[in-house]
Each structure stands twice: as C-alpha cells, then as structure tokens.
Amino acid sequence: MNKNIRQSLFFLFLLFLQVLVLNNINFLGHINPYLYIAFIFLYPLKEKRFTFLFLSFILGLCVDFFSDSGGIHAFSTIFIAYIRLFFVKVYFRKTTSDYSFFNLKSEAFGAVFNYVVTLTLIHHLIYFSFINFSLQNLSIVFLNTLYASVFTLILFFLGTYIFTKNK
Amino acid sequence: MQQILFFFQKFKYFLFFLFLEFIALSFTFNNLNFHKSKFVNSANSISGGIYTILANSSEYLELKTLNEQLSAENTRLKNLFAHNKLFSTEDSITIDTTKYYQKYTYTQAKIIKNSYSKPFNFLTIDGGRNQGIDKEMAVVNSKGIIGITDQTQNLYTRVQSILNKNSRINARLKNSNYFGTLNWNGKDYRTVQLSDLPRQAPLKIGDTIETDGKSTIFPEGILIGTISKVNTGNTIDNKVDIKLFNDMSNLRYIYVIKNLHKEEIQSLENTLNE
C-alpha cells in the first residue's frame, strides 16, 4: 500500500513539475526539458503491464491537457513505455524471473546511461516530429530533439544523484 | 475459436498498446482541426483553475509593465478623441438612439496560459460562455491582434494564436488598401508572413499592416505590424515578412470582440452560395 501511495505521489509531482515549471522555461526561446518521462524509467518492472501502460497513457494525456497538444505527449509516452522492456533485455540482460528484483539504482552506470539516453531520444524524436507535423523543417526537428534531450538528461541525472540516499 | 483466444492471449499487451496509441492519435488529429477538439484542451475547469492561480500569483510581478501599457493605451485613445473634437463643437452633438447602430462589443479578459515556441500555439483566457464569449471571436489587445477564440467552456476559452500554422487572417496595407492573407511559417515568434498580395501593390519596409474588414471576425483597422522584409525575386505568392507590434511572449490583458452582425452577414453569404 505504501508503495502505491509513493508511486501516485511521484506521478503527481512529475506532472505538476512538468506543466507548471518546466513547460515555462523556454531556454534560448524554445528549449524545454520533458522530465515527466522519468516515470517510465523508474516504474518497477512487472510481469503484468496493463497498469503501467495505462498509467503512462494517463500521464501523457494529463500533460497534453495542460499544454494543448492533442495527444502527442500521450502517444510518445506509451510508445517508450511499451518498448521499455526490449531495452531492459538488451542493456541489462534480464529475464522474466529477475523483474521483481530489478532496480535502476543498483545497476552499472554505463548500462543505465545507455538505457535512459535511448528512451529519451526516441520519446523526443516522436514528440517533435508530431509537434512539427509536416515534412518541412526536418532539421529543426532533429536539432530540437538533440537540445531538449540534453536538457532532460542533465536534469534526470542531477535529480537521481541528488535524491539518492548515501550509504 | 481456440486459435483466436490464443492469439489474444499472446498479443494482449501489444493490442492494448495499439488501442491506446490509436486514441492518442485521434486526439492529435482532432486538435489540429479548428474548433474540433471537444475533449483535450486546457479550457476545462481543472487546468483552467490551476492556470488562474498561477497567473494571479505571477501577475503581481508584472504590475509595472501592465501600468505602462495601460497608460500608453489611454494616451492613444485620448489623442483620437481630441482629434475628433476638433471638427465638432460640444453643444451641437446629438445622438439619435434610433439611428445609432452598434456593430461590435468588447469584453475584457486575462491570458492565463501563453505559448509561443511551438508551430501550433494556443492561449487560454479566463472568460467563457458566462461572459458571453463564443467561438470565432477576435482577440486583440491595445497594441494589435492576438488570435481567434477556438473552444469555449463556461469559465475558460482556448484561443488559437496568430502564431499557429493553421491561422489565416485577412489583412491589408494601411496606406493603399491592397489586401492579403496573414499566416505564420512557425519559425520566429516576432515575425509573421503576409501572402497573396497583388503584384502591383506598393511595398516598402516600415509600412503598417492592419486588419481588413472583410472577415466577420476582426473589425477594420486593428494594428498588426510593420513590413520588415520584401522578397524582390519572382515568387508566386509574393510573400512579405511582418514584424508584429505585440510581443507575443509577454501578454496579459486582452479584449474579446464580438461582431453583432455576424449571423446576418453569414446568412447572406450562405444564400449567395446556393
């Protein structure tokens, strides 16, 4: 029960951090981090994935409600939520029996870095392609993806570094 | 039958994933059609309420610039008034109320959520159906145009900004009445584009652009900006860049303009088409 409350508080914290603070940064005019996808990285791995997929859909849709972007955040968030398992298998070499013991903090930094960077880049690429919504200005799509990913990744690794308890 | 059940059992996560993606895609496509996004927009009472709290707290920091804008607008209106007084004496003005024919009403509202960095930008204002605001009304402030109302709820309204690639607004040159279509290429929030101008229209850098009275949404003569770049080559659409008077990144108080003749004009146009 305690775990569920913590998860839902984390969900609400990320949502309000995103829509009230991070959406208004506009660094250099237009660069914003999309830190709410940290929910996808940190949600525990489970055999049954319906709750996880549905929660990521709701999170994306809530961000969409606040930023008037239709269903773009929802689309890109469910996409990385679905393919997350594939990258867990590739980078961490886990099987189904390891899922309940899996914790991002106890893994090697190199593998965690690859995992987070890949998912962030995929999410941002889908997001900016839909935001642009045309085949013109493709260079802007790739540049925005790159800048926003760097911004998101810096915030994510700083955040995990700060909030990890020292033993 | 066994096969179908086995199929569903095997691909249940993938099918659920496809189902959610399909919902998200339909929201996305609906959002890009003008006033079709019934469901996902920030004009609902939850996000509108949260944005109002945020706007009320950050408003205090902008009081100085807001006062300056208000004072500048008052000065402009007083100058217009003084100009009119020159040609008439005070005691000879008679207002015959039976001949008086008002065409527009103005409603005041406040922007609670602004966005200018995406190709398709929407604003949210804190007035809705309860204040008499409906869809397809003009949104302006003292410096110039801002957008067109899109989705109306009881308390909040979503506005399609002029910084939206779907926006098409009828605009003209102030000194020669040649008109064209105002749109935005999605790049710089300070400049918009005016296209479809006739080739013979005299274009000079610094000329003022204002709205044309040909649409039922905007009244005549609302300021937009000045010409900042003219294409000299042989282009098909004869596009010019326009620097906006408004700083779209820093907006607060706005007016929503309702056209009282709109239904009459539209019914007339519809009978012509038949």
Coordinates of N, CA and C in Angstrom, one line a residue, chain B residues 14-197:
Chain B
F14 N 0.4 -6.0 -26.7 CA 0.6 -5.3 -28.0 C -0.8 -4.7 -28.4
L15 N -1.9 -5.4 -28.3 CA -3.2 -4.9 -28.7 C -3.6 -3.8 -27.8
F16 N -3.4 -3.9 -26.5 CA -3.7 -2.8 -25.6 C -2.9 -1.5 -26.0
F17 N -1.6 -1.7 -26.3 CA -0.7 -0.7 -26.7 C -1.2 0.0 -28.0
L18 N -1.6 -0.8 -29.0 CA -2.2 -0.3 -30.2 C -3.4 0.5 -30.0
F19 N -4.3 0.0 -29.1 CA -5.5 0.7 -28.8 C -5.3 2.1 -28.2
L20 N -4.3 2.2 -27.2 CA -4.0 3.4 -26.6 C -3.4 4.4 -27.6
E21 N -2.5 3.9 -28.4 CA -1.9 4.7 -29.4 C -2.9 5.3 -30.4
F22 N -3.9 4.5 -30.7 CA -5.0 4.9 -31.6 C -5.8 6.0 -31.0
I23 N -6.1 5.9 -29.7 CA -6.8 7.0 -29.0 C -6.0 8.3 -29.1
A24 N -4.7 8.2 -28.7 CA -3.8 9.3 -28.7 C -3.7 10.0 -30.1
L25 N -3.6 9.2 -31.1 CA -3.5 9.7 -32.5 C -4.8 10.5 -32.9
S26 N -6.0 9.9 -32.5 CA -7.2 10.6 -32.8 C -7.3 11.9 -32.1
F27 N -6.9 12.0 -30.9 CA -6.8 13.3 -30.2 C -5.9 14.3 -30.9
T28 N -4.8 13.8 -31.4 CA -3.8 14.6 -32.0 C -4.4 15.2 -33.3
F29 N -5.0 14.4 -34.1 CA -5.6 14.9 -35.4 C -6.7 15.8 -35.2
N30 N -7.6 15.5 -34.2 CA -8.7 16.4 -33.9 C -8.2 17.8 -33.4
N31 N -7.1 17.8 -32.7 CA -6.6 19.0 -32.1 C -6.2 20.0 -33.2
L32 N -5.7 19.5 -34.4 CA -5.2 20.4 -35.4 C -6.3 20.9 -36.3
N33 N -7.6 20.4 -36.2 CA -8.7 21.0 -36.9 C -9.3 22.1 -36.1
F34 N -9.6 23.2 -36.7 CA -10.1 24.4 -36.0 C -11.4 24.0 -35.3
H35 N -11.5 24.4 -34.1 CA -12.6 24.1 -33.1 C -13.3 22.7 -33.3
K36 N -12.4 21.7 -33.4 CA -13.0 20.3 -33.4 C -12.6 19.5 -32.2
S37 N -11.6 20.0 -31.4 CA -11.1 19.3 -30.3 C -12.0 19.5 -29.1
K38 N -13.0 18.7 -29.0 CA -14.0 18.8 -28.0 C -13.4 18.5 -26.6
F39 N -12.5 17.5 -26.6 CA -12.2 16.9 -25.3 C -10.8 17.4 -24.8
V40 N -9.7 17.2 -25.5 CA -8.4 17.6 -24.9 C -8.1 19.0 -25.2
N41 N -8.4 19.9 -24.3 CA -7.8 21.3 -24.4 C -7.8 21.9 -23.0
S42 N -7.0 22.9 -22.8 CA -6.7 23.5 -21.5 C -7.8 24.4 -21.0
A43 N -8.9 24.5 -21.7 CA -10.0 25.4 -21.3 C -11.0 24.7 -20.3
N44 N -10.6 23.4 -19.9 CA -11.5 22.8 -18.9 C -11.3 23.3 -17.5
S45 N -12.2 23.0 -16.6 CA -12.2 23.7 -15.3 C -11.0 23.4 -14.4
I46 N -10.4 22.2 -14.6 CA -9.3 21.8 -13.7 C -8.0 22.5 -14.2
S47 N -7.6 22.4 -15.4 CA -6.4 23.0 -15.8 C -6.6 24.5 -15.9
G48 N -7.8 25.0 -16.2 CA -8.0 26.4 -16.2 C -7.9 27.0 -14.8
G49 N -8.5 26.3 -13.8 CA -8.4 26.7 -12.5 C -6.9 26.8 -12.0
I50 N -6.1 25.8 -12.3 CA -4.7 25.8 -11.9 C -4.0 26.9 -12.5
Y51 N -4.2 27.1 -13.8 CA -3.5 28.2 -14.5 C -4.0 29.6 -14.0
T52 N -5.2 29.7 -13.5 CA -5.7 31.0 -13.0 C -4.9 31.3 -11.7
I53 N -4.7 30.3 -10.8 CA -4.0 30.5 -9.6 C -2.6 31.0 -9.9
L54 N -2.0 30.3 -10.9 CA -0.6 30.6 -11.3 C -0.5 32.0 -11.9
A55 N -1.5 32.4 -12.7 CA -1.5 33.7 -13.3 C -1.7 34.8 -12.3
N56 N -2.6 34.5 -11.3 CA -2.8 35.5 -10.3 C -1.6 35.8 -9.5
S57 N -0.8 34.8 -9.2 CA 0.4 35.0 -8.4 C 1.5 35.7 -9.2
S58 N 1.7 35.3 -10.5 CA 2.8 35.9 -11.2 C 2.4 37.3 -11.8
E59 N 1.2 37.6 -11.7 CA 0.7 38.9 -12.2 C 1.3 40.1 -11.4
Y60 N 1.5 39.8 -10.1 CA 2.0 40.9 -9.3 C 3.3 41.4 -9.7
L61 N 4.1 40.5 -10.3 CA 5.5 40.9 -10.7 C 5.5 41.8 -12.0
E62 N 4.3 41.8 -12.7 CA 4.3 42.5 -14.0 C 3.6 43.8 -13.9
L63 N 3.2 44.2 -12.6 CA 2.4 45.4 -12.5 C 2.9 46.6 -13.2
K64 N 4.2 46.8 -13.1 CA 4.8 48.0 -13.7 C 4.6 48.1 -15.2
T65 N 4.9 47.0 -15.9 CA 4.7 47.0 -17.4 C 3.3 47.1 -17.7
L66 N 2.4 46.4 -16.9 CA 1.0 46.5 -17.2 C 0.5 47.9 -17.1
N67 N 0.9 48.6 -16.1 CA 0.5 50.0 -15.9 C 1.0 50.9 -17.1
E68 N 2.3 50.6 -17.5 CA 2.8 51.4 -18.7 C 1.9 51.2 -19.9
Q69 N 1.6 49.9 -20.1 CA 0.7 49.6 -21.3 C -0.6 50.3 -21.3
L70 N -1.2 50.3 -20.1 CA -2.5 50.9 -19.9 C -2.4 52.4 -20.1
S71 N -1.4 53.0 -19.6 CA -1.2 54.4 -19.8 C -1.0 54.8 -21.2
A72 N -0.2 54.0 -21.9 CA 0.0 54.2 -23.4 C -1.3 54.1 -24.2
E73 N -2.1 53.1 -23.8 CA -3.4 52.9 -24.5 C -4.3 54.1 -24.2
N74 N -4.3 54.6 -23.0 CA -5.1 55.8 -22.6 C -4.7 57.0 -23.4
T75 N -3.4 57.2 -23.6 CA -2.9 58.3 -24.3 C -3.4 58.3 -25.7
R76 N -3.3 57.1 -26.3 CA -3.6 56.9 -27.7 C -5.1 57.2 -27.9
L77 N -6.0 56.7 -27.0 CA -7.4 56.9 -27.1 C -7.8 58.4 -26.9
K78 N -7.1 59.0 -26.0 CA -7.4 60.4 -25.7 C -7.0 61.3 -26.9
N79 N -5.9 60.9 -27.6 CA -5.5 61.6 -28.8 C -6.5 61.5 -29.9
L80 N -7.0 60.3 -30.0 CA -8.1 60.0 -31.0 C -9.3 60.9 -30.7
F81 N -9.6 60.9 -29.5 CA -10.8 61.7 -29.0 C -10.6 63.2 -29.3
A82 N -9.4 63.7 -28.9 CA -9.1 65.1 -29.1 C -9.2 65.5 -30.6
H83 N -8.7 64.5 -31.4 CA -8.7 64.7 -32.9 C -10.2 64.9 -33.4
N84 N -11.1 64.1 -32.9 CA -12.5 64.1 -33.3 C -13.2 65.4 -32.8
K85 N -12.8 65.9 -31.6 CA -13.4 67.1 -31.1 C -13.1 68.3 -31.9
L86 N -12.0 68.3 -32.6 CA -11.6 69.5 -33.4 C -12.6 69.9 -34.4
F87 N -13.3 68.8 -35.0 CA -14.2 69.1 -36.1 C -15.7 69.3 -35.6
S88 N -15.9 69.3 -34.3 CA -17.3 69.4 -33.9 C -17.3 70.2 -32.6
T89 N -18.4 71.0 -32.4 CA -18.5 71.7 -31.2 C -19.3 70.9 -30.2
E90 N -19.0 71.1 -28.9 CA -19.6 70.3 -27.9 C -21.1 70.3 -27.9
D91 N -21.7 71.5 -28.0 CA -23.2 71.5 -27.8 C -24.0 71.1 -29.0
S92 N -23.3 70.9 -30.2 CA -24.1 70.5 -31.3 C -24.2 69.0 -31.6
I93 N -23.6 68.2 -30.7 CA -23.7 66.8 -30.9 C -25.0 66.2 -30.4
T94 N -25.7 65.6 -31.3 CA -26.9 64.9 -30.9 C -26.8 63.4 -31.2
I95 N -27.1 62.6 -30.3 CA -27.0 61.2 -30.6 C -28.5 60.7 -30.7
D96 N -28.8 60.3 -31.9 CA -30.2 59.8 -32.1 C -30.2 58.3 -31.8
T97 N -30.8 57.9 -30.8 CA -30.6 56.5 -30.4 C -31.3 55.5 -31.4
T98 N -32.3 56.0 -32.2 CA -33.0 55.2 -33.1 C -32.1 54.9 -34.3
K99 N -31.2 55.9 -34.6 CA -30.2 55.7 -35.8 C -28.9 55.0 -35.3
Y100 N -28.7 55.0 -34.0 CA -27.4 54.5 -33.5 C -27.3 53.0 -33.8
Y101 N -26.2 52.6 -34.4 CA -26.1 51.3 -34.9 C -24.8 50.7 -34.5
Q102 N -24.8 50.0 -33.4 CA -23.5 49.4 -32.9 C -23.2 48.1 -33.6
K103 N -21.9 47.9 -34.0 CA -21.6 46.7 -34.7 C -20.7 45.8 -33.9
Y104 N -19.9 46.3 -32.9 CA -19.0 45.4 -32.1 C -19.2 45.7 -30.7
T105 N -19.0 44.6 -29.8 CA -18.9 44.8 -28.4 C -17.6 44.3 -27.9
Y106 N -17.0 44.9 -26.9 CA -15.7 44.4 -26.4 C -15.9 43.8 -25.0
T107 N -15.2 42.7 -24.8 CA -15.2 42.1 -23.4 C -13.8 42.0 -23.0
Q108 N -13.6 42.3 -21.7 CA -12.2 42.2 -21.2 C -11.9 40.9 -20.6
A109 N -10.7 40.3 -20.8 CA -10.3 39.1 -20.2 C -8.8 39.1 -20.0
K110 N -8.3 38.0 -19.3 CA -6.9 37.9 -19.0 C -6.4 36.6 -19.5
I111 N -5.1 36.7 -20.0 CA -4.5 35.4 -20.5 C -3.9 34.7 -19.3
I112 N -4.3 33.4 -19.1 CA -3.7 32.7 -18.0 C -2.7 31.6 -18.5
K113 N -2.7 31.3 -19.7 CA -1.6 30.4 -20.2 C -1.2 30.9 -21.6
N114 N 0.1 31.2 -21.8 CA 0.6 31.7 -23.0 C 1.6 30.6 -23.6
S115 N 1.6 30.5 -24.9 CA 2.6 29.7 -25.5 C 3.0 30.2 -26.9
Y116 N 4.3 30.2 -27.2 CA 4.7 30.9 -28.5 C 5.9 30.2 -29.1
S117 N 6.3 29.1 -28.6 CA 7.5 28.4 -29.1 C 7.2 27.2 -30.0
K118 N 6.0 26.8 -30.1 CA 5.7 25.6 -30.9 C 5.1 26.1 -32.3
P119 N 5.0 25.2 -33.3 CA 4.4 25.6 -34.5 C 2.9 25.8 -34.4
F120 N 2.2 25.1 -33.5 CA 0.8 25.3 -33.3 C 0.5 25.8 -31.9
N121 N 0.4 27.1 -31.7 CA 0.3 27.7 -30.4 C -1.2 28.0 -30.0
F122 N -1.5 27.8 -28.8 CA -2.8 28.1 -28.3 C -2.7 28.9 -27.0
L123 N -3.6 29.8 -26.7 CA -3.6 30.5 -25.4 C -4.8 30.1 -24.7
T124 N -4.8 30.4 -23.4 CA -6.1 30.2 -22.6 C -6.4 31.4 -21.9
I125 N -7.7 31.9 -22.0 CA -8.1 33.1 -21.3 C -9.2 32.8 -20.3
D126 N -9.3 33.7 -19.2 CA -10.2 33.4 -18.1 C -11.6 34.0 -18.3
G127 N -12.1 33.8 -19.5 CA -13.5 34.2 -19.7 C -14.1 33.2 -20.6
G128 N -15.4 32.9 -20.4 CA -16.0 31.9 -21.2 C -17.4 32.2 -21.6
R129 N -18.3 31.2 -21.7 CA -19.6 31.4 -22.1 C -20.4 32.3 -21.1
N130 N -20.0 32.2 -19.8 CA -20.7 33.0 -18.9 C -20.4 34.5 -19.1
Q131 N -19.3 34.9 -19.7 CA -19.0 36.2 -20.1 C -19.5 36.6 -21.5
G132 N -20.2 35.7 -22.1 CA -20.7 36.0 -23.5 C -19.7 35.7 -24.6
I133 N -18.6 35.0 -24.2 CA -17.6 34.7 -25.3 C -18.0 33.4 -26.0
D134 N -17.9 33.4 -27.3 CA -18.2 32.2 -28.1 C -17.1 31.9 -29.0
K135 N -17.2 30.9 -29.8 CA -16.1 30.6 -30.7 C -16.1 31.5 -31.9
E136 N -14.9 31.6 -32.5 CA -14.7 32.5 -33.7 C -15.0 34.0 -33.4
M137 N -14.4 34.5 -32.3 CA -14.4 35.9 -32.0 C -13.0 36.4 -32.0
A138 N -12.8 37.7 -32.3 CA -11.5 38.3 -32.4 C -10.9 38.5 -31.0
V139 N -9.6 38.2 -30.8 CA -8.9 38.5 -29.6 C -7.8 39.5 -29.9
V140 N -7.8 40.7 -29.2 CA -6.8 41.8 -29.5 C -6.4 42.4 -28.2
N141 N -5.3 43.1 -28.2 CA -5.0 44.0 -27.1 C -4.7 45.4 -27.6
S142 N -4.2 46.3 -26.7 CA -4.0 47.7 -27.2 C -3.0 47.8 -28.3
K143 N -2.1 46.9 -28.4 CA -1.0 47.0 -29.4 C -1.4 46.3 -30.8
G144 N -2.3 45.4 -30.8 CA -2.6 44.7 -32.0 C -3.3 43.4 -31.8
I145 N -3.4 42.6 -32.9 CA -4.2 41.4 -32.8 C -3.4 40.2 -32.1
I146 N -4.1 39.3 -31.6 CA -3.6 38.2 -30.9 C -4.0 36.8 -31.4
G147 N -5.3 36.7 -31.7 CA -5.8 35.5 -32.2 C -7.3 35.4 -32.3
I148 N -7.8 34.2 -32.5 CA -9.3 33.9 -32.6 C -9.7 32.9 -31.6
T149 N -10.8 33.1 -30.9 CA -11.3 32.1 -30.0 C -11.6 30.8 -30.7
D150 N -11.4 29.7 -30.0 CA -11.4 28.4 -30.6 C -12.4 27.5 -29.9
Q151 N -12.1 27.2 -28.6 CA -13.0 26.3 -27.8 C -13.5 27.1 -26.6
T152 N -14.8 27.1 -26.4 CA -15.4 27.8 -25.2 C -16.0 26.9 -24.2
Q153 N -15.6 27.0 -23.0 CA -16.2 26.4 -21.9 C -17.0 27.4 -21.1
N154 N -17.5 27.1 -19.9 CA -18.3 28.0 -19.2 C -17.4 29.2 -18.6
L155 N -16.2 28.8 -18.1 CA -15.4 29.8 -17.5 C -14.1 30.2 -18.3
Y156 N -13.7 29.3 -19.1 CA -12.4 29.5 -19.8 C -12.6 29.3 -21.3
T157 N -11.7 29.9 -22.1 CA -11.7 29.8 -23.5 C -10.3 29.5 -24.0
R158 N -10.2 28.7 -25.0 CA -9.0 28.5 -25.7 C -8.9 29.4 -26.9
V159 N -7.8 30.0 -27.1 CA -7.6 30.9 -28.3 C -6.5 30.4 -29.2
Q160 N -6.9 30.3 -30.5 CA -5.9 30.0 -31.5 C -5.1 31.2 -31.8
S161 N -3.8 31.2 -31.4 CA -2.9 32.4 -31.6 C -2.7 32.7 -33.0
I162 N -2.2 33.9 -33.4 CA -1.8 34.1 -34.8 C -0.5 33.4 -35.0
L163 N 0.2 33.0 -34.0 CA 1.4 32.1 -34.1 C 1.0 30.7 -34.1
N164 N 0.1 30.3 -35.1 CA -0.3 29.0 -35.3 C -0.4 28.8 -36.8
K165 N 0.2 27.7 -37.3 CA 0.3 27.5 -38.7 C -1.0 27.4 -39.4
N166 N -2.1 27.1 -38.6 CA -3.4 27.0 -39.2 C -4.1 28.3 -39.3
S167 N -3.6 29.4 -38.7 CA -4.3 30.7 -38.7 C -4.2 31.3 -40.0
R168 N -5.4 31.8 -40.5 CA -5.5 32.6 -41.7 C -6.3 33.8 -41.4
I169 N -5.7 35.0 -41.5 CA -6.4 36.2 -41.2 C -6.2 37.2 -42.3
N170 N -7.4 37.9 -42.7 CA -7.4 38.8 -43.7 C -6.8 40.1 -43.3
A171 N -5.7 40.6 -44.0 CA -5.0 41.8 -43.6 C -4.7 42.7 -44.8
R172 N -4.5 44.0 -44.6 CA -4.3 44.9 -45.7 C -3.2 45.9 -45.4
L173 N -2.7 46.5 -46.4 CA -1.7 47.6 -46.2 C -2.5 48.9 -45.8
K174 N -2.0 49.6 -44.8 CA -2.8 50.7 -44.3 C -2.9 51.9 -45.3
N175 N -1.8 52.1 -46.1 CA -1.9 53.3 -46.9 C -2.5 53.0 -48.3
S176 N -2.7 51.7 -48.7 CA -3.2 51.5 -50.1 C -4.3 50.6 -50.2
N177 N -4.8 49.9 -49.1 CA -5.9 49.0 -49.1 C -5.8 47.8 -49.9
Y178 N -4.5 47.4 -50.4 CA -4.3 46.1 -51.0 C -4.4 45.1 -49.9
F179 N -5.1 44.0 -50.1 CA -5.2 43.0 -49.0 C -4.6 41.6 -49.4
G180 N -4.2 40.9 -48.3 CA -3.7 39.6 -48.5 C -4.0 38.7 -47.3
T181 N -3.4 37.5 -47.2 CA -3.7 36.6 -46.1 C -2.5 36.6 -45.1
L182 N -2.8 36.7 -43.9 CA -1.7 36.7 -42.8 C -1.6 35.2 -42.3
N183 N -0.4 34.7 -42.4 CA -0.2 33.4 -41.8 C 1.2 33.3 -41.2
W184 N 1.6 32.2 -40.6 CA 2.8 32.1 -39.9 C 3.6 30.9 -40.4
N185 N 4.9 31.0 -40.6 CA 5.7 29.8 -41.0 C 6.2 29.0 -39.9
G186 N 5.9 29.4 -38.6 CA 6.3 28.5 -37.5 C 7.7 28.7 -37.0
K187 N 8.4 29.7 -37.5 CA 9.8 29.9 -37.1 C 10.1 30.9 -36.0
D188 N 9.8 32.2 -36.2 CA 10.2 33.2 -35.3 C 8.9 33.8 -34.7
Y189 N 8.8 33.9 -33.4 CA 7.6 34.4 -32.8 C 7.4 35.9 -33.0
R190 N 8.4 36.6 -33.5 CA 8.3 38.1 -33.7 C 7.8 38.5 -35.1
T191 N 7.9 37.6 -36.0 CA 7.5 37.9 -37.4 C 6.5 36.9 -37.9
V192 N 5.5 37.4 -38.6 CA 4.5 36.6 -39.4 C 4.6 37.0 -40.8
Q193 N 3.9 36.2 -41.7 CA 4.0 36.4 -43.1 C 2.7 36.9 -43.7
L194 N 2.8 37.8 -44.7 CA 1.6 38.2 -45.4 C 1.7 37.7 -46.8
S195 N 0.8 36.9 -47.3 CA 1.0 36.3 -48.7 C -0.2 36.7 -49.5
D196 N -0.2 36.3 -50.8 CA -1.3 36.6 -51.8 C -1.5 38.0 -52.0
L197 N -0.5 38.9 -51.8 CA -0.7 40.3 -52.2 C -0.6 40.4 -53.7

